[in-house]
PDB file of C-alpha atoms and ligand atoms in Angstrom:
ATOM      1  CA  MET A   1     111.497 129.338  73.437  1.00  0.00           C
ATOM      2  CA  LEU A   2     111.060 127.894  76.891  1.00  0.00           C
ATOM      3  CA  THR A   3     112.169 129.373  80.178  1.00  0.00           C
ATOM      4  CA  CYS A   4     113.339 126.734  82.649  1.00  0.00           C
ATOM      5  CA  LEU A   5     111.266 126.810  85.836  1.00  0.00           C
ATOM      6  CA  CYS A   6     114.265 125.745  87.903  1.00  0.00           C
ATOM      7  CA  CYS A   7     117.171 127.844  86.714  1.00  0.00           C
ATOM      8  CA  GLY A   8     115.543 130.463  84.497  1.00  0.00           C
ATOM      9  CA  LYS A   9     117.664 129.539  81.496  1.00  0.00           C
ATOM     10  CA  GLN A  10     116.081 130.032  78.087  1.00  0.00           C
ATOM     11  CA  GLU A  11     116.251 127.300  75.508  1.00  0.00           C
ATOM     12  CA  THR A  12     114.729 126.732  72.121  1.00  0.00           C
ATOM     13  CA  GLU A  13     112.222 123.906  71.864  1.00  0.00           C
ATOM     14  CA  LYS A  14     114.547 122.180  69.416  1.00  0.00           C
ATOM     15  CA  MET A  15     116.928 121.436  72.258  1.00  0.00           C
ATOM     16  CA  LEU A  16     114.276 119.236  73.820  1.00  0.00           C
ATOM     17  CA  LEU A  17     114.334 116.546  71.182  1.00  0.00           C
ATOM     18  CA  THR A  18     115.760 113.975  73.592  1.00  0.00           C
ATOM     19  CA  ASP A  19     112.930 114.749  75.995  1.00  0.00           C
ATOM     20  CA  ILE A  20     110.458 114.011  73.284  1.00  0.00           C
ATOM     21  CA  VAL A  21     112.119 110.712  72.445  1.00  0.00           C
ATOM     22  CA  TYR A  22     112.325 109.837  76.128  1.00  0.00           C
ATOM     23  CA  PHE A  23     108.627 110.313  76.765  1.00  0.00           C
ATOM     24  CA  LYS A  24     107.696 109.077  73.302  1.00  0.00           C
ATOM     25  CA  LYS A  25     105.376 112.007  72.851  1.00  0.00           C
ATOM     26  CA  ILE A  26     105.551 115.767  72.835  1.00  0.00           C
ATOM     27  CA  VAL A  27     106.096 117.093  76.324  1.00  0.00           C
ATOM     28  CA  SER A  28     105.016 120.491  77.504  1.00  0.00           C
ATOM     29  CA  ALA A  29     108.542 121.275  78.574  1.00  0.00           C
ATOM     30  CA  ASN A  30     109.142 123.467  81.572  1.00  0.00           C
ATOM     31  CA  ARG A  31     112.754 122.633  82.410  1.00  0.00           C
ATOM     32  CA  CYS A  32     115.988 122.911  80.461  1.00  0.00           C
ATOM     33  CA  GLN A  33     118.131 119.991  79.345  1.00  0.00           C
ATOM     34  CA  MET A  34     120.652 120.585  82.111  1.00  0.00           C
ATOM     35  CA  CYS A  35     118.020 120.526  84.889  1.00  0.00           C
ATOM     36  CA  HIS A  36     116.217 117.610  83.298  1.00  0.00           C
ATOM     37  CA  SER A  37     119.428 115.579  83.203  1.00  0.00           C
ATOM     38  CA  LYS A  38     119.730 115.893  86.984  1.00  0.00           C
ATOM     39  CA  LEU A  39     116.562 113.867  87.542  1.00  0.00           C
ATOM     40  CA  VAL A  40     117.028 110.166  88.277  1.00  0.00           C
ATOM     41  CA  ARG A  41     113.865 108.346  87.265  1.00  0.00           C
ATOM     42  CA  LEU A  42     113.301 105.388  89.574  1.00  0.00           C
ATOM     43  CA  ALA A  43     111.348 103.414  86.977  1.00  0.00           C
ATOM     44  CA  ASN A  44     114.679 102.923  85.190  1.00  0.00           C
ATOM     45  CA  GLU A  45     116.499 101.670  88.293  1.00  0.00           C
ATOM     46  CA  PRO A  46     116.381  98.443  90.320  1.00  0.00           C
ATOM     47  CA  THR A  47     114.362  99.430  93.398  1.00  0.00           C
ATOM     48  CA  CYS A  48     113.041  97.950  96.651  1.00  0.00           C
ATOM     49  CA  LEU A  49     109.625  96.399  96.028  1.00  0.00           C
ATOM     50  CA  GLY A  50     108.281  97.924  99.235  1.00  0.00           C
ATOM     51  CA  CYS A  51     109.387 101.551  99.135  1.00  0.00           C
ATOM     52  CA  CYS A  52     110.912 102.202  95.697  1.00  0.00           C
ATOM     53  CA  ARG A  53     114.361 103.069  97.063  1.00  0.00           C
ATOM     54  CA  ILE A  54     117.273 102.231  94.774  1.00  0.00           C
ATOM     55  CA  LYS A  55     118.423  98.753  95.764  1.00  0.00           C
ATOM     56  CA  GLN A  56     121.447  98.500  98.033  1.00  0.00           C
ATOM     57  CA  ASP A  57     121.718  94.720  97.681  1.00  0.00           C
ATOM     58  CA  GLU A  58     120.096  91.732  96.003  1.00  0.00           C
ATOM     59  CA  ASN A  59     117.120  91.478  98.371  1.00  0.00           C
ATOM     60  CA  ASP A  60     113.659  92.412  97.070  1.00  0.00           C
ATOM     61  CA  SER A  61     112.899  94.495 100.166  1.00  0.00           C
ATOM     62  CA  CYS A  62     115.265  96.859 101.924  1.00  0.00           C
ATOM     63  CA  LEU A  63     115.976  96.513 105.665  1.00  0.00           C
ATOM     64  CA  ASP A  64     113.593  99.356 106.509  1.00  0.00           C
ATOM     65  CA  CYS A  65     110.746  97.625 104.694  1.00  0.00           C
ATOM     66  CA  VAL A  66     111.530  94.359 106.486  1.00  0.00           C
ATOM     67  CA  LYS A  67     111.076  96.244 109.773  1.00  0.00           C
ATOM     68  CA  TRP A  68     107.862  97.902 108.602  1.00  0.00           C
ATOM     69  CA  LYS A  69     106.499  94.499 107.657  1.00  0.00           C
ATOM     70  CA  GLN A  70     106.977  93.302 111.221  1.00  0.00           C
ATOM     71  CA  LEU A  71     105.071  96.330 112.465  1.00  0.00           C
ATOM     72  CA  TYR A  72     102.314  96.136 109.842  1.00  0.00           C
ATOM     73  CA  PRO A  73     101.978  92.450 108.925  1.00  0.00           C
ATOM     74  CA  LYS A  74      98.613  92.927 107.203  1.00  0.00           C
ATOM     75  CA  TYR A  75      99.671  95.818 105.036  1.00  0.00           C
ATOM     76  CA  ALA A  76     100.342  95.219 101.333  1.00  0.00           C
ATOM     77  CA  PHE A  77     103.404  97.296 100.593  1.00  0.00           C
ATOM     78  CA  SER A  78     103.126  99.146  97.317  1.00  0.00           C
ATOM     79  CA  HIS A  79     104.923 102.436  96.938  1.00  0.00           C
ATOM     80  CA  THR A  80     105.670 104.281  93.724  1.00  0.00           C
ATOM     81  CA  ALA A  81     108.138 107.145  93.653  1.00  0.00           C
ATOM     82  CA  LEU A  82     109.047 108.975  90.478  1.00  0.00           C
ATOM     83  CA  PHE A  83     112.553 110.231  91.208  1.00  0.00           C
ATOM     84  CA  GLN A  84     115.501 109.702  93.488  1.00  0.00           C
ATOM     85  CA  TYR A  85     115.570 112.337  96.243  1.00  0.00           C
ATOM     86  CA  ASN A  86     118.893 113.845  95.201  1.00  0.00           C
ATOM     87  CA  LEU A  87     120.359 117.308  95.580  1.00  0.00           C
ATOM     88  CA  PHE A  88     118.412 118.639  92.621  1.00  0.00           C
ATOM     89  CA  LEU A  89     115.085 117.548  94.118  1.00  0.00           C
ATOM     90  CA  LYS A  90     116.065 118.835  97.555  1.00  0.00           C
ATOM     91  CA  GLU A  91     116.625 122.249  96.032  1.00  0.00           C
ATOM     92  CA  TRP A  92     113.352 122.072  94.148  1.00  0.00           C
ATOM     93  CA  LEU A  93     111.454 121.219  97.320  1.00  0.00           C
ATOM     94  CA  GLU A  94     113.283 123.858  99.335  1.00  0.00           C
ATOM     95  CA  ASN A  95     112.346 126.569  96.848  1.00  0.00           C
ATOM     96  CA  PHE A  96     108.807 125.331  96.321  1.00  0.00           C
ATOM     97  CA  LYS A  97     107.772 124.309  99.814  1.00  0.00           C
ATOM     98  CA  TYR A  98     109.826 126.460 102.158  1.00  0.00           C
ATOM     99  CA  LYS A  99     110.606 129.534 100.085  1.00  0.00           C
ATOM    100  CA  GLY A 100     107.142 129.435  98.565  1.00  0.00           C
ATOM    101  CA  ASP A 101     108.020 129.626  94.866  1.00  0.00           C
ATOM    102  CA  TYR A 102     104.570 128.613  93.800  1.00  0.00           C
ATOM    103  CA  ARG A 103     105.417 128.218  90.085  1.00  0.00           C
ATOM    104  CA  LEU A 104     107.520 125.181  90.921  1.00  0.00           C
ATOM    105  CA  ALA A 105     104.343 123.182  91.558  1.00  0.00           C
ATOM    106  CA  LYS A 106     104.198 122.776  87.787  1.00  0.00           C
ATOM    107  CA  LEU A 107     107.543 121.080  87.432  1.00  0.00           C
ATOM    108  CA  PHE A 108     106.170 117.534  87.412  1.00  0.00           C
ATOM    109  CA  ASN A 109     102.805 118.095  85.747  1.00  0.00           C
ATOM    110  CA  GLN A 110     103.719 115.840  82.858  1.00  0.00           C
ATOM    111  CA  GLU A 111     104.856 112.922  85.029  1.00  0.00           C
ATOM    112  CA  LEU A 112     101.939 113.244  87.445  1.00  0.00           C
ATOM    113  CA  THR A 113      99.404 113.342  84.645  1.00  0.00           C
ATOM    114  CA  GLU A 114     100.971 110.298  83.024  1.00  0.00           C
ATOM    115  CA  TYR A 115     100.979 108.336  86.249  1.00  0.00           C
ATOM    116  CA  PHE A 116      97.465 109.130  87.411  1.00  0.00           C
ATOM    117  CA  ASN A 117      95.930 108.731  83.971  1.00  0.00           C
ATOM    118  CA  MET A 118      97.152 105.169  83.533  1.00  0.00           C
ATOM    119  CA  LYS A 119      94.320 102.730  82.939  1.00  0.00           C
ATOM    120  CA  ASN A 120      94.719 100.834  86.187  1.00  0.00           C
ATOM    121  CA  GLN A 121      94.487 104.062  88.204  1.00  0.00           C
ATOM    122  CA  LYS A 122      90.925 104.888  87.229  1.00  0.00           C
ATOM    123  CA  ASN A 123      88.352 104.564  90.010  1.00  0.00           C
ATOM    124  CA  LYS A 124      90.968 104.942  92.713  1.00  0.00           C
ATOM    125  CA  GLN A 125      90.650 107.683  95.310  1.00  0.00           C
ATOM    126  CA  TYR A 126      93.622 110.005  95.707  1.00  0.00           C
ATOM    127  CA  ILE A 127      94.303 111.361  99.180  1.00  0.00           C
ATOM    128  CA  PRO A 128      97.089 113.893  99.814  1.00  0.00           C
ATOM    129  CA  ILE A 129      99.022 113.916 103.092  1.00  0.00           C
ATOM    130  CA  PRO A 130      97.955 117.049 104.987  1.00  0.00           C
ATOM    131  CA  ILE A 131     100.292 119.585 106.581  1.00  0.00           C
ATOM    132  CA  SER A 132     100.023 120.972 110.101  1.00  0.00           C
ATOM    133  CA  GLN A 133      98.125 124.154 110.962  1.00  0.00           C
ATOM    134  CA  THR A 134     101.470 125.741 111.811  1.00  0.00           C
ATOM    135  CA  SER A 135     102.915 124.956 108.386  1.00  0.00           C
ATOM    136  CA  MET A 136      99.711 126.081 106.730  1.00  0.00           C
ATOM    137  CA  LYS A 137      99.889 129.462 108.474  1.00  0.00           C
ATOM    138  CA  LEU A 138     103.529 129.792 107.559  1.00  0.00           C
ATOM    139  CA  ARG A 139     103.348 128.580 103.967  1.00  0.00           C
ATOM    140  CA  GLY A 140      99.789 129.281 102.974  1.00  0.00           C
ATOM    141  CA  PHE A 141      99.470 126.118 100.909  1.00  0.00           C
ATOM    142  CA  ASN A 142      99.785 122.356 101.118  1.00  0.00           C
ATOM    143  CA  GLN A 143     102.515 121.500  98.640  1.00  0.00           C
ATOM    144  CA  VAL A 144     101.039 118.059  97.858  1.00  0.00           C
ATOM    145  CA  GLU A 145      97.608 119.487  97.054  1.00  0.00           C
ATOM    146  CA  GLU A 146      99.263 122.158  94.905  1.00  0.00           C
ATOM    147  CA  LEU A 147     101.170 119.547  92.921  1.00  0.00           C
ATOM    148  CA  LEU A 148      97.979 117.627  92.217  1.00  0.00           C
ATOM    149  CA  ALA A 149      95.873 120.692  91.478  1.00  0.00           C
ATOM    150  CA  SER A 150      98.529 122.036  89.158  1.00  0.00           C
ATOM    151  CA  ALA A 151      98.455 118.804  87.157  1.00  0.00           C
ATOM    152  CA  GLY A 152      94.636 118.770  87.166  1.00  0.00           C
ATOM    153  CA  ILE A 153      94.367 115.606  89.256  1.00  0.00           C
ATOM    154  CA  PRO A 154      91.235 115.421  91.427  1.00  0.00           C
ATOM    155  CA  PHE A 155      91.812 114.505  95.068  1.00  0.00           C
ATOM    156  CA  HIS A 156      90.000 114.112  98.390  1.00  0.00           C
ATOM    157  CA  PRO A 157      91.431 116.009 101.361  1.00  0.00           C
ATOM    158  CA  ALA A 158      90.156 113.276 103.680  1.00  0.00           C
ATOM    159  CA  LEU A 159      92.922 113.513 106.267  1.00  0.00           C
ATOM    160  CA  ILE A 160      93.220 116.271 108.833  1.00  0.00           C
ATOM    161  CA  HIS A 161      96.493 117.138 110.527  1.00  0.00           C
ATOM    162  CA  VAL A 162      95.957 117.394 114.279  1.00  0.00           C
ATOM    163  CA  GLY A 163      99.592 117.046 115.338  1.00  0.00           C
ATOM    164  CA  THR A 164     101.779 119.695 116.895  1.00  0.00           C
ATOM    165  CA  GLY A 165     103.368 120.503 113.566  1.00  0.00           C
ATOM    166  CA  GLU A 166     107.000 120.011 114.490  1.00  0.00           C
ATOM    167  CA  LYS A 167     108.854 119.911 111.235  1.00  0.00           C
ATOM    168  CA  GLN A 168     109.643 116.315 110.263  1.00  0.00           C
ATOM    169  CA  SER A 169     112.700 117.583 108.462  1.00  0.00           C
ATOM    170  CA  SER A 170     114.164 118.910 111.712  1.00  0.00           C
ATOM    171  CA  LYS A 171     113.955 115.497 113.373  1.00  0.00           C
ATOM    172  CA  ASN A 172     116.439 112.700 113.186  1.00  0.00           C
ATOM    173  CA  ARG A 173     115.438 109.231 112.113  1.00  0.00           C
ATOM    174  CA  LYS A 174     114.771 107.908 115.622  1.00  0.00           C
ATOM    175  CA  GLU A 175     112.584 110.898 116.526  1.00  0.00           C
ATOM    176  CA  ARG A 176     110.636 110.491 113.315  1.00  0.00           C
ATOM    177  CA  MET A 177     110.046 106.823 113.912  1.00  0.00           C
ATOM    178  CA  GLU A 178     108.722 107.528 117.402  1.00  0.00           C
ATOM    179  CA  SER A 179     106.369 110.315 116.354  1.00  0.00           C
ATOM    180  CA  LYS A 180     102.719 109.916 117.334  1.00  0.00           C
ATOM    181  CA  GLN A 181      99.753 109.634 114.990  1.00  0.00           C
ATOM    182  CA  PRO A 182      99.427 113.198 113.645  1.00  0.00           C
ATOM    183  CA  PHE A 183      96.277 112.677 111.563  1.00  0.00           C
ATOM    184  CA  LYS A 184      92.607 111.979 111.879  1.00  0.00           C
ATOM    185  CA  LEU A 185      90.068 111.188 109.211  1.00  0.00           C
ATOM    186  CA  ASP A 186      87.507 113.766 108.220  1.00  0.00           C
ATOM    187  CA  GLU A 187      84.282 112.054 109.247  1.00  0.00           C
ATOM    188  CA  ASN A 188      82.520 113.239 106.113  1.00  0.00           C
ATOM    189  CA  TYR A 189      84.724 110.937 104.087  1.00  0.00           C
ATOM    190  CA  CYS A 190      84.543 107.767 106.175  1.00  0.00           C
ATOM    191  CA  SER A 191      81.528 106.148 104.515  1.00  0.00           C
ATOM    192  CA  GLN A 192      82.593 107.392 101.070  1.00  0.00           C
ATOM    193  CA  LEU A 193      85.987 105.748 101.281  1.00  0.00           C
ATOM    194  CA  LYS A 194      84.868 102.405 102.641  1.00  0.00           C
ATOM    195  CA  ASN A 195      85.747  99.550 100.224  1.00  0.00           C
ATOM    196  CA  GLN A 196      87.548 102.008  97.928  1.00  0.00           C
ATOM    197  CA  GLN A 197      90.989 101.680  96.394  1.00  0.00           C
ATOM    198  CA  ILE A 198      93.166 104.408  97.839  1.00  0.00           C
ATOM    199  CA  ILE A 199      96.372 106.101  96.764  1.00  0.00           C
ATOM    200  CA  LEU A 200      98.011 108.150  99.515  1.00  0.00           C
ATOM    201  CA  ILE A 201     100.195 110.905  98.111  1.00  0.00           C
ATOM    202  CA  ASP A 202     103.176 112.721  99.624  1.00  0.00           C
ATOM    203  CA  ASP A 203     105.986 114.819  98.211  1.00  0.00           C
ATOM    204  CA  VAL A 204     108.866 112.763  99.615  1.00  0.00           C
ATOM    205  CA  TYR A 205     109.083 109.296 101.153  1.00  0.00           C
ATOM    206  CA  THR A 206     111.719 109.619 103.849  1.00  0.00           C
ATOM    207  CA  THR A 207     111.251 107.024 106.581  1.00  0.00           C
ATOM    208  CA  GLY A 208     107.744 106.002 105.591  1.00  0.00           C
ATOM    209  CA  ARG A 209     106.449 106.981 109.045  1.00  0.00           C
ATOM    210  CA  THR A 210     104.017 109.613 107.768  1.00  0.00           C
ATOM    211  CA  LEU A 211     102.463 107.396 105.121  1.00  0.00           C
ATOM    212  CA  PHE A 212     102.089 104.486 107.541  1.00  0.00           C
ATOM    213  CA  HIS A 213     100.308 106.735 110.046  1.00  0.00           C
ATOM    214  CA  ALA A 214      97.875 107.754 107.321  1.00  0.00           C
ATOM    215  CA  ALA A 215      97.451 104.183 106.070  1.00  0.00           C
ATOM    216  CA  GLU A 216      96.635 102.986 109.597  1.00  0.00           C
ATOM    217  CA  LEU A 217      93.598 105.281 109.771  1.00  0.00           C
ATOM    218  CA  LEU A 218      92.321 104.173 106.388  1.00  0.00           C
ATOM    219  CA  GLN A 219      92.695 100.516 107.303  1.00  0.00           C
ATOM    220  CA  GLN A 220      90.529 101.145 110.345  1.00  0.00           C
ATOM    221  CA  ILE A 221      87.584 102.298 108.236  1.00  0.00           C
ATOM    222  CA  GLY A 222      87.835  99.318 105.900  1.00  0.00           C
ATOM    223  CA  VAL A 223      89.136 100.602 102.594  1.00  0.00           C
ATOM    224  CA  ALA A 224      89.735  97.922  99.942  1.00  0.00           C
ATOM    225  CA  THR A 225      93.386  98.602  99.100  1.00  0.00           C
ATOM    226  CA  ILE A 226      96.038 101.182  99.922  1.00  0.00           C
ATOM    227  CA  GLU A 227      98.943 102.197  97.725  1.00  0.00           C
ATOM    228  CA  THR A 228     101.263 105.096  98.295  1.00  0.00           C
ATOM    229  CA  PHE A 229     102.917 107.532  95.936  1.00  0.00           C
ATOM    230  CA  SER A 230     105.560 110.212  96.203  1.00  0.00           C
ATOM    231  CA  ILE A 231     107.462 112.438  93.817  1.00  0.00           C
ATOM    232  CA  ALA A 232     110.746 111.508  95.446  1.00  0.00           C
ATOM    233  CA  ARG A 233     112.333 108.665  97.409  1.00  0.00           C
TER     234      ARG A 233
HETATM  235 ZN1   ZN B 301     117.201 124.684  84.052  1.00  0.00          ZN
HETATM  236 ZN1   ZN B 302     112.166  99.432 101.038  1.00  0.00          ZN
END
């Protein structure tokens, strides 16, 4: 018997046969069939090569990525997102991040473990996007760090949030795009990260602004490569 983390419904393990086929191995299930069916896995969709958004047209890169490339000509765009940021994921994030339902950190353990245990991911350094002091006081935890810790993925909290902590979600697109660099690098990490392969990790890729701010700082200290990752796009 499993109790769905999202809706609380109880289901017998037998019901999860399609899950097992889908992942081609036994999953430690923590969501019911109904909730699972609401997830849109981006690996199965045609997506923008730059940001992993579901393609709107035939071009390899979406218009936003074309603009980012003008702003960051030397940056190699490589973003992986697991799921489309749909209503189901908005609700998950709302309950986890803002209402503080801590158990929901576990929801993507299986997918996170799979992704970060792939062969080509070994020897890379994982850096979560930090949250502001204001959010930390309010929430008590960094949702990205919790997701990683919950899945047993080691990470380096090398970025420090020094911004004012205005909620990105309360800003419109233009305000987000104009926001100032909110991060600085923890000096203890600078020499350690030099020439390393980095994966920057966030919960949601919205405009890309946050991840580009973080990437800028890492480029300045001479890391080898930067990729980015988010649960949702
Ligand atoms: Zn459910
Ligand atoms: Zn794109």
